[in-house]
């Protein structure tokens, strides 16, 4: 079985965000980048499937050269090789098009990725990739087992969970608790240095969207403490100031 795991390189969740170029680009100065947390779950489950079935794992990232430390970490965790599409991943359709092109050329049985990235939180790429490939897409996947050419899946739905089966190949958007994050050991870190990381140029159309501007959330306002016996005052403030009722 051939598994393709698509990963994003995103700012660490503790990063203080700032923008540059008239608020159209992230200011990367001093920012630590990590593998997207949901992508980490996808990779962790892929490694478990590799250990169980003897599958091979290819990691794919659409990004510029500064994403390679993230890619190398994925190789250290257990991926066999990696591909980097040399382009800035600013548009979901563009990213999906690159993934689909790689998938068509290599005939993967299973394509895993996070349910969404934590920078744009679009949650679009897995569905677009599947449509381009003409195969099913399921998200968000919480449990995954493979039996021959059948995937046994549990996904989260509103108010509960849904269990289903689907034939390979397919695209899955993953989330916890599909697997526990894996930390690379020293042997993995050393072997990752010699594993293939192929850089390819993007194909297809240009990105369909551009960023007009970013803006930070409004700062938190002052807190007003209302005595427990002043319910009428609280209701009035919620109505006239907070405007939530």
PDB file of C-alpha atoms in Angstrom, residues 1-231:
ATOM      1  CA  UNK A   1       0.000   0.000   0.000  1.00  0.00           C
ATOM      2  CA  UNK A   2       1.232   3.467  -0.907  1.00  0.00           C
ATOM      3  CA  UNK A   3       0.248   6.280   1.439  1.00  0.00           C
ATOM      4  CA  UNK A   4       0.573   9.978   0.655  1.00  0.00           C
ATOM      5  CA  UNK A   5       0.521  12.286   3.690  1.00  0.00           C
ATOM      6  CA  UNK A   6       0.049  15.971   2.901  1.00  0.00           C
ATOM      7  CA  UNK A   7       1.443  18.340   5.518  1.00  0.00           C
ATOM      8  CA  UNK A   8       1.405  22.068   6.091  1.00  0.00           C
ATOM      9  CA  UNK A   9       4.061  24.281   7.666  1.00  0.00           C
ATOM     10  CA  UNK A  10       2.290  26.675  10.021  1.00  0.00           C
ATOM     11  CA  UNK A  11       3.257  29.147  12.764  1.00  0.00           C
ATOM     12  CA  UNK A  12       3.557  27.650  16.224  1.00  0.00           C
ATOM     13  CA  UNK A  13       0.320  28.045  18.154  1.00  0.00           C
ATOM     14  CA  UNK A  14       2.019  30.386  20.665  1.00  0.00           C
ATOM     15  CA  UNK A  15       3.218  32.785  17.950  1.00  0.00           C
ATOM     16  CA  UNK A  16       2.385  36.461  18.246  1.00  0.00           C
ATOM     17  CA  UNK A  17       1.115  37.268  14.771  1.00  0.00           C
ATOM     18  CA  UNK A  18       2.133  40.416  12.885  1.00  0.00           C
ATOM     19  CA  UNK A  19       1.756  41.432   9.243  1.00  0.00           C
ATOM     20  CA  UNK A  20       3.868  43.223   6.685  1.00  0.00           C
ATOM     21  CA  UNK A  21       3.545  44.607   3.134  1.00  0.00           C
ATOM     22  CA  UNK A  22       0.511  46.723   3.983  1.00  0.00           C
ATOM     23  CA  UNK A  23      -1.075  43.857   5.955  1.00  0.00           C
ATOM     24  CA  UNK A  24      -1.028  41.439   3.020  1.00  0.00           C
ATOM     25  CA  UNK A  25       1.668  39.017   4.245  1.00  0.00           C
ATOM     26  CA  UNK A  26       2.613  37.307   7.486  1.00  0.00           C
ATOM     27  CA  UNK A  27       5.730  38.749   9.079  1.00  0.00           C
ATOM     28  CA  UNK A  28       7.860  35.613   9.457  1.00  0.00           C
ATOM     29  CA  UNK A  29      10.605  37.311  11.482  1.00  0.00           C
ATOM     30  CA  UNK A  30      11.135  35.367  14.706  1.00  0.00           C
ATOM     31  CA  UNK A  31       8.301  32.933  13.934  1.00  0.00           C
ATOM     32  CA  UNK A  32       8.775  29.224  14.666  1.00  0.00           C
ATOM     33  CA  UNK A  33       7.065  26.961  12.149  1.00  0.00           C
ATOM     34  CA  UNK A  34       5.694  23.517  12.934  1.00  0.00           C
ATOM     35  CA  UNK A  35       3.830  20.720  11.175  1.00  0.00           C
ATOM     36  CA  UNK A  36       0.112  21.433  11.191  1.00  0.00           C
ATOM     37  CA  UNK A  37      -1.270  19.672  14.310  1.00  0.00           C
ATOM     38  CA  UNK A  38      -4.015  17.870  12.378  1.00  0.00           C
ATOM     39  CA  UNK A  39      -1.422  16.786   9.785  1.00  0.00           C
ATOM     40  CA  UNK A  40       0.607  15.360  12.665  1.00  0.00           C
ATOM     41  CA  UNK A  41      -2.335  13.078  13.483  1.00  0.00           C
ATOM     42  CA  UNK A  42      -2.520  11.967   9.837  1.00  0.00           C
ATOM     43  CA  UNK A  43       1.196  11.174   9.756  1.00  0.00           C
ATOM     44  CA  UNK A  44       1.066   9.330  13.065  1.00  0.00           C
ATOM     45  CA  UNK A  45      -1.710   7.051  11.801  1.00  0.00           C
ATOM     46  CA  UNK A  46       0.144   6.490   8.534  1.00  0.00           C
ATOM     47  CA  UNK A  47       3.215   5.340  10.478  1.00  0.00           C
ATOM     48  CA  UNK A  48       1.060   2.928  12.485  1.00  0.00           C
ATOM     49  CA  UNK A  49      -0.402   1.526   9.263  1.00  0.00           C
ATOM     50  CA  UNK A  50       3.108   1.197   7.848  1.00  0.00           C
ATOM     51  CA  UNK A  51       4.184  -0.819  10.885  1.00  0.00           C
ATOM     52  CA  UNK A  52       1.111  -3.037  10.560  1.00  0.00           C
ATOM     53  CA  UNK A  53       0.922  -3.553   6.790  1.00  0.00           C
ATOM     54  CA  UNK A  54       4.372  -2.723   5.410  1.00  0.00           C
ATOM     55  CA  UNK A  55       3.028   0.311   3.550  1.00  0.00           C
ATOM     56  CA  UNK A  56       5.280   3.051   2.202  1.00  0.00           C
ATOM     57  CA  UNK A  57       4.756   6.690   3.164  1.00  0.00           C
ATOM     58  CA  UNK A  58       5.477   9.742   1.055  1.00  0.00           C
ATOM     59  CA  UNK A  59       5.150  13.177   2.646  1.00  0.00           C
ATOM     60  CA  UNK A  60       4.029  16.026   0.401  1.00  0.00           C
ATOM     61  CA  UNK A  61       4.278  19.727   1.171  1.00  0.00           C
ATOM     62  CA  UNK A  62       3.387  22.674  -1.019  1.00  0.00           C
ATOM     63  CA  UNK A  63       5.750  25.350   0.190  1.00  0.00           C
ATOM     64  CA  UNK A  64       8.973  27.238  -0.272  1.00  0.00           C
ATOM     65  CA  UNK A  65      12.457  26.171   0.861  1.00  0.00           C
ATOM     66  CA  UNK A  66      11.899  27.354   4.442  1.00  0.00           C
ATOM     67  CA  UNK A  67       9.432  24.475   4.994  1.00  0.00           C
ATOM     68  CA  UNK A  68      12.112  21.798   4.637  1.00  0.00           C
ATOM     69  CA  UNK A  69      12.878  21.501   8.392  1.00  0.00           C
ATOM     70  CA  UNK A  70       9.222  20.562   8.903  1.00  0.00           C
ATOM     71  CA  UNK A  71       9.465  18.022   6.092  1.00  0.00           C
ATOM     72  CA  UNK A  72      12.643  16.511   7.547  1.00  0.00           C
ATOM     73  CA  UNK A  73      10.902  16.101  10.891  1.00  0.00           C
ATOM     74  CA  UNK A  74       8.162  14.112   9.130  1.00  0.00           C
ATOM     75  CA  UNK A  75      10.849  11.897   7.581  1.00  0.00           C
ATOM     76  CA  UNK A  76      12.365  11.426  11.034  1.00  0.00           C
ATOM     77  CA  UNK A  77       8.998  10.311  12.408  1.00  0.00           C
ATOM     78  CA  UNK A  78       8.727   7.536   9.839  1.00  0.00           C
ATOM     79  CA  UNK A  79       7.971   8.682   6.295  1.00  0.00           C
ATOM     80  CA  UNK A  80      10.086   7.033   3.597  1.00  0.00           C
ATOM     81  CA  UNK A  81      10.511   9.953   1.221  1.00  0.00           C
ATOM     82  CA  UNK A  82       9.176  13.441   0.606  1.00  0.00           C
ATOM     83  CA  UNK A  83       8.126  15.782  -2.164  1.00  0.00           C
ATOM     84  CA  UNK A  84       8.077  19.559  -1.924  1.00  0.00           C
ATOM     85  CA  UNK A  85       6.192  21.551  -4.539  1.00  0.00           C
ATOM     86  CA  UNK A  86       8.156  24.772  -4.763  1.00  0.00           C
ATOM     87  CA  UNK A  87       5.349  27.324  -4.365  1.00  0.00           C
ATOM     88  CA  UNK A  88       3.721  29.519  -1.753  1.00  0.00           C
ATOM     89  CA  UNK A  89       0.522  27.782  -0.522  1.00  0.00           C
ATOM     90  CA  UNK A  90      -1.816  30.764  -0.395  1.00  0.00           C
ATOM     91  CA  UNK A  91      -4.834  29.360  -2.245  1.00  0.00           C
ATOM     92  CA  UNK A  92      -6.730  26.137  -1.430  1.00  0.00           C
ATOM     93  CA  UNK A  93      -7.551  25.312  -5.073  1.00  0.00           C
ATOM     94  CA  UNK A  94      -3.941  25.843  -6.133  1.00  0.00           C
ATOM     95  CA  UNK A  95      -2.642  23.616  -3.321  1.00  0.00           C
ATOM     96  CA  UNK A  96      -5.206  20.916  -4.127  1.00  0.00           C
ATOM     97  CA  UNK A  97      -4.204  21.034  -7.777  1.00  0.00           C
ATOM     98  CA  UNK A  98      -0.568  20.368  -6.872  1.00  0.00           C
ATOM     99  CA  UNK A  99      -1.504  17.461  -4.610  1.00  0.00           C
ATOM    100  CA  UNK A 100      -3.773  15.961  -7.262  1.00  0.00           C
ATOM    101  CA  UNK A 101      -1.036  16.173  -9.898  1.00  0.00           C
ATOM    102  CA  UNK A 102       1.431  14.316  -7.651  1.00  0.00           C
ATOM    103  CA  UNK A 103      -1.214  11.738  -6.736  1.00  0.00           C
ATOM    104  CA  UNK A 104      -2.118  11.077 -10.378  1.00  0.00           C
ATOM    105  CA  UNK A 105       1.523  10.532 -11.271  1.00  0.00           C
ATOM    106  CA  UNK A 106       2.174   8.066  -8.436  1.00  0.00           C
ATOM    107  CA  UNK A 107      -1.119   6.175  -7.911  1.00  0.00           C
ATOM    108  CA  UNK A 108      -1.390   6.297  -4.124  1.00  0.00           C
ATOM    109  CA  UNK A 109      -3.856   4.006  -2.369  1.00  0.00           C
ATOM    110  CA  UNK A 110      -4.545   6.358   0.519  1.00  0.00           C
ATOM    111  CA  UNK A 111      -4.159  10.132   0.805  1.00  0.00           C
ATOM    112  CA  UNK A 112      -4.152  11.490   4.350  1.00  0.00           C
ATOM    113  CA  UNK A 113      -4.038  15.079   5.576  1.00  0.00           C
ATOM    114  CA  UNK A 114      -5.321  17.110   8.477  1.00  0.00           C
ATOM    115  CA  UNK A 115      -8.963  18.094   8.479  1.00  0.00           C
ATOM    116  CA  UNK A 116      -7.721  21.696   8.101  1.00  0.00           C
ATOM    117  CA  UNK A 117      -4.606  23.777   8.493  1.00  0.00           C
ATOM    118  CA  UNK A 118      -4.418  26.000  11.551  1.00  0.00           C
ATOM    119  CA  UNK A 119      -3.381  29.129   9.649  1.00  0.00           C
ATOM    120  CA  UNK A 120      -6.301  29.554   7.224  1.00  0.00           C
ATOM    121  CA  UNK A 121      -8.605  26.897   8.754  1.00  0.00           C
ATOM    122  CA  UNK A 122     -10.309  26.458   5.392  1.00  0.00           C
ATOM    123  CA  UNK A 123     -10.903  22.699   5.496  1.00  0.00           C
ATOM    124  CA  UNK A 124     -11.275  22.676   1.706  1.00  0.00           C
ATOM    125  CA  UNK A 125      -8.226  20.930   0.285  1.00  0.00           C
ATOM    126  CA  UNK A 126      -9.149  17.274   0.910  1.00  0.00           C
ATOM    127  CA  UNK A 127     -12.516  17.686  -0.792  1.00  0.00           C
ATOM    128  CA  UNK A 128     -11.067  19.485  -3.815  1.00  0.00           C
ATOM    129  CA  UNK A 129      -8.291  16.897  -4.202  1.00  0.00           C
ATOM    130  CA  UNK A 130     -10.799  14.042  -4.133  1.00  0.00           C
ATOM    131  CA  UNK A 131     -12.990  15.756  -6.732  1.00  0.00           C
ATOM    132  CA  UNK A 132      -9.993  16.263  -9.015  1.00  0.00           C
ATOM    133  CA  UNK A 133      -9.050  12.593  -8.660  1.00  0.00           C
ATOM    134  CA  UNK A 134     -12.615  11.269  -8.890  1.00  0.00           C
ATOM    135  CA  UNK A 135     -12.389   9.387  -5.571  1.00  0.00           C
ATOM    136  CA  UNK A 136     -14.223   9.682  -2.229  1.00  0.00           C
ATOM    137  CA  UNK A 137     -13.301  12.210   0.455  1.00  0.00           C
ATOM    138  CA  UNK A 138     -14.234  11.769   4.132  1.00  0.00           C
ATOM    139  CA  UNK A 139     -13.606  14.217   6.976  1.00  0.00           C
ATOM    140  CA  UNK A 140     -13.113  14.631   9.891  1.00  0.00           C
ATOM    141  CA  UNK A 141     -11.850  11.098  10.486  1.00  0.00           C
ATOM    142  CA  UNK A 142     -11.332  10.046  14.115  1.00  0.00           C
ATOM    143  CA  UNK A 143     -10.616   6.314  13.663  1.00  0.00           C
ATOM    144  CA  UNK A 144      -9.109   4.463  10.699  1.00  0.00           C
ATOM    145  CA  UNK A 145      -8.354   0.819  10.016  1.00  0.00           C
ATOM    146  CA  UNK A 146      -7.477  -0.849   6.717  1.00  0.00           C
ATOM    147  CA  UNK A 147      -8.729  -4.335   5.801  1.00  0.00           C
ATOM    148  CA  UNK A 148      -7.439  -5.298   2.373  1.00  0.00           C
ATOM    149  CA  UNK A 149      -8.763  -2.641  -0.014  1.00  0.00           C
ATOM    150  CA  UNK A 150     -11.390  -1.374   2.430  1.00  0.00           C
ATOM    151  CA  UNK A 151     -11.035   1.481   4.908  1.00  0.00           C
ATOM    152  CA  UNK A 152     -13.067   1.220   8.096  1.00  0.00           C
ATOM    153  CA  UNK A 153     -13.670   4.733   9.343  1.00  0.00           C
ATOM    154  CA  UNK A 154     -15.298   6.598  12.198  1.00  0.00           C
ATOM    155  CA  UNK A 155     -15.858  10.282  11.659  1.00  0.00           C
ATOM    156  CA  UNK A 156     -17.298  13.054  13.766  1.00  0.00           C
ATOM    157  CA  UNK A 157     -20.732  14.383  12.832  1.00  0.00           C
ATOM    158  CA  UNK A 158     -22.927  16.947  14.533  1.00  0.00           C
ATOM    159  CA  UNK A 159     -24.126  15.443  17.784  1.00  0.00           C
ATOM    160  CA  UNK A 160     -22.275  12.156  17.460  1.00  0.00           C
ATOM    161  CA  UNK A 161     -20.136   9.792  15.397  1.00  0.00           C
ATOM    162  CA  UNK A 162     -20.635   7.897  12.155  1.00  0.00           C
ATOM    163  CA  UNK A 163     -19.008   4.568  11.263  1.00  0.00           C
ATOM    164  CA  UNK A 164     -18.634   3.667   7.595  1.00  0.00           C
ATOM    165  CA  UNK A 165     -16.569   1.724   5.090  1.00  0.00           C
ATOM    166  CA  UNK A 166     -15.081   2.873   1.796  1.00  0.00           C
ATOM    167  CA  UNK A 167     -12.973   1.255  -0.892  1.00  0.00           C
ATOM    168  CA  UNK A 168      -9.465   2.502  -1.582  1.00  0.00           C
ATOM    169  CA  UNK A 169      -8.265   4.824  -3.001  1.00  0.00           C
ATOM    170  CA  UNK A 170      -9.704   7.742  -1.052  1.00  0.00           C
ATOM    171  CA  UNK A 171      -8.797  11.021   0.615  1.00  0.00           C
ATOM    172  CA  UNK A 172      -9.193  11.488   4.367  1.00  0.00           C
ATOM    173  CA  UNK A 173      -9.059  14.603   6.532  1.00  0.00           C
ATOM    174  CA  UNK A 174      -7.856  13.517   9.977  1.00  0.00           C
ATOM    175  CA  UNK A 175      -8.218  14.723  13.545  1.00  0.00           C
ATOM    176  CA  UNK A 176      -7.718  13.385  17.066  1.00  0.00           C
ATOM    177  CA  UNK A 177      -8.009  10.691  18.379  1.00  0.00           C
ATOM    178  CA  UNK A 178      -7.015   8.859  15.177  1.00  0.00           C
ATOM    179  CA  UNK A 179      -3.508   8.392  16.623  1.00  0.00           C
ATOM    180  CA  UNK A 180      -1.141   9.912  19.161  1.00  0.00           C
ATOM    181  CA  UNK A 181       1.457  12.381  17.935  1.00  0.00           C
ATOM    182  CA  UNK A 182       4.866  10.813  17.455  1.00  0.00           C
ATOM    183  CA  UNK A 183       8.169  12.366  18.512  1.00  0.00           C
ATOM    184  CA  UNK A 184      11.196  11.536  16.343  1.00  0.00           C
ATOM    185  CA  UNK A 185      13.962   9.602  18.083  1.00  0.00           C
ATOM    186  CA  UNK A 186      17.662  10.099  17.462  1.00  0.00           C
ATOM    187  CA  UNK A 187      17.873   7.252  14.969  1.00  0.00           C
ATOM    188  CA  UNK A 188      14.964   8.726  13.029  1.00  0.00           C
ATOM    189  CA  UNK A 189      16.583  12.159  12.999  1.00  0.00           C
ATOM    190  CA  UNK A 190      19.851  10.729  11.665  1.00  0.00           C
ATOM    191  CA  UNK A 191      18.226   8.612   8.946  1.00  0.00           C
ATOM    192  CA  UNK A 192      15.992  11.512   7.862  1.00  0.00           C
ATOM    193  CA  UNK A 193      19.087  13.331   6.585  1.00  0.00           C
ATOM    194  CA  UNK A 194      19.608  10.737   3.866  1.00  0.00           C
ATOM    195  CA  UNK A 195      15.995  10.086   2.865  1.00  0.00           C
ATOM    196  CA  UNK A 196      14.956  11.478  -0.544  1.00  0.00           C
ATOM    197  CA  UNK A 197      13.368  14.932  -0.607  1.00  0.00           C
ATOM    198  CA  UNK A 198      12.435  15.776  -4.176  1.00  0.00           C
ATOM    199  CA  UNK A 199      11.637  19.366  -5.144  1.00  0.00           C
ATOM    200  CA  UNK A 200       9.306  19.886  -8.093  1.00  0.00           C
ATOM    201  CA  UNK A 201       7.912  23.007  -9.704  1.00  0.00           C
ATOM    202  CA  UNK A 202       4.161  23.744  -9.552  1.00  0.00           C
ATOM    203  CA  UNK A 203       1.806  22.857 -12.379  1.00  0.00           C
ATOM    204  CA  UNK A 204      -1.659  23.896 -13.502  1.00  0.00           C
ATOM    205  CA  UNK A 205      -3.396  27.216 -13.060  1.00  0.00           C
ATOM    206  CA  UNK A 206      -2.265  30.167 -11.008  1.00  0.00           C
ATOM    207  CA  UNK A 207      -3.933  30.745  -7.671  1.00  0.00           C
ATOM    208  CA  UNK A 208      -7.542  31.884  -7.987  1.00  0.00           C
ATOM    209  CA  UNK A 209      -7.633  34.119  -4.919  1.00  0.00           C
ATOM    210  CA  UNK A 210      -5.395  36.808  -3.465  1.00  0.00           C
ATOM    211  CA  UNK A 211      -5.318  38.363  -0.017  1.00  0.00           C
ATOM    212  CA  UNK A 212      -6.647  41.913   0.094  1.00  0.00           C
ATOM    213  CA  UNK A 213      -5.539  42.387   3.708  1.00  0.00           C
ATOM    214  CA  UNK A 214      -5.232  40.681   7.067  1.00  0.00           C
ATOM    215  CA  UNK A 215      -6.246  42.162  10.386  1.00  0.00           C
ATOM    216  CA  UNK A 216      -5.784  41.115  13.978  1.00  0.00           C
ATOM    217  CA  UNK A 217      -8.780  40.495  16.243  1.00  0.00           C
ATOM    218  CA  UNK A 218      -9.909  43.456  18.264  1.00  0.00           C
ATOM    219  CA  UNK A 219      -8.194  43.627  21.683  1.00  0.00           C
ATOM    220  CA  UNK A 220     -10.159  42.412  24.634  1.00  0.00           C
ATOM    221  CA  UNK A 221     -12.190  45.133  26.280  1.00  0.00           C
ATOM    222  CA  UNK A 222     -12.310  45.997  29.952  1.00  0.00           C
ATOM    223  CA  UNK A 223     -14.123  43.598  32.259  1.00  0.00           C
ATOM    224  CA  UNK A 224     -17.045  44.809  34.353  1.00  0.00           C
ATOM    225  CA  UNK A 225     -17.789  42.939  37.553  1.00  0.00           C
ATOM    226  CA  UNK A 226     -21.512  42.727  38.320  1.00  0.00           C
ATOM    227  CA  UNK A 227     -22.686  41.697  41.813  1.00  0.00           C
ATOM    228  CA  UNK A 228     -24.512  38.385  41.909  1.00  0.00           C
ATOM    229  CA  UNK A 229     -27.694  40.066  43.125  1.00  0.00           C
ATOM    230  CA  UNK A 230     -27.745  42.644  40.275  1.00  0.00           C
ATOM    231  CA  UNK A 231     -29.321  40.492  37.556  1.00  0.00           C
TER     232      UNK A 231
END
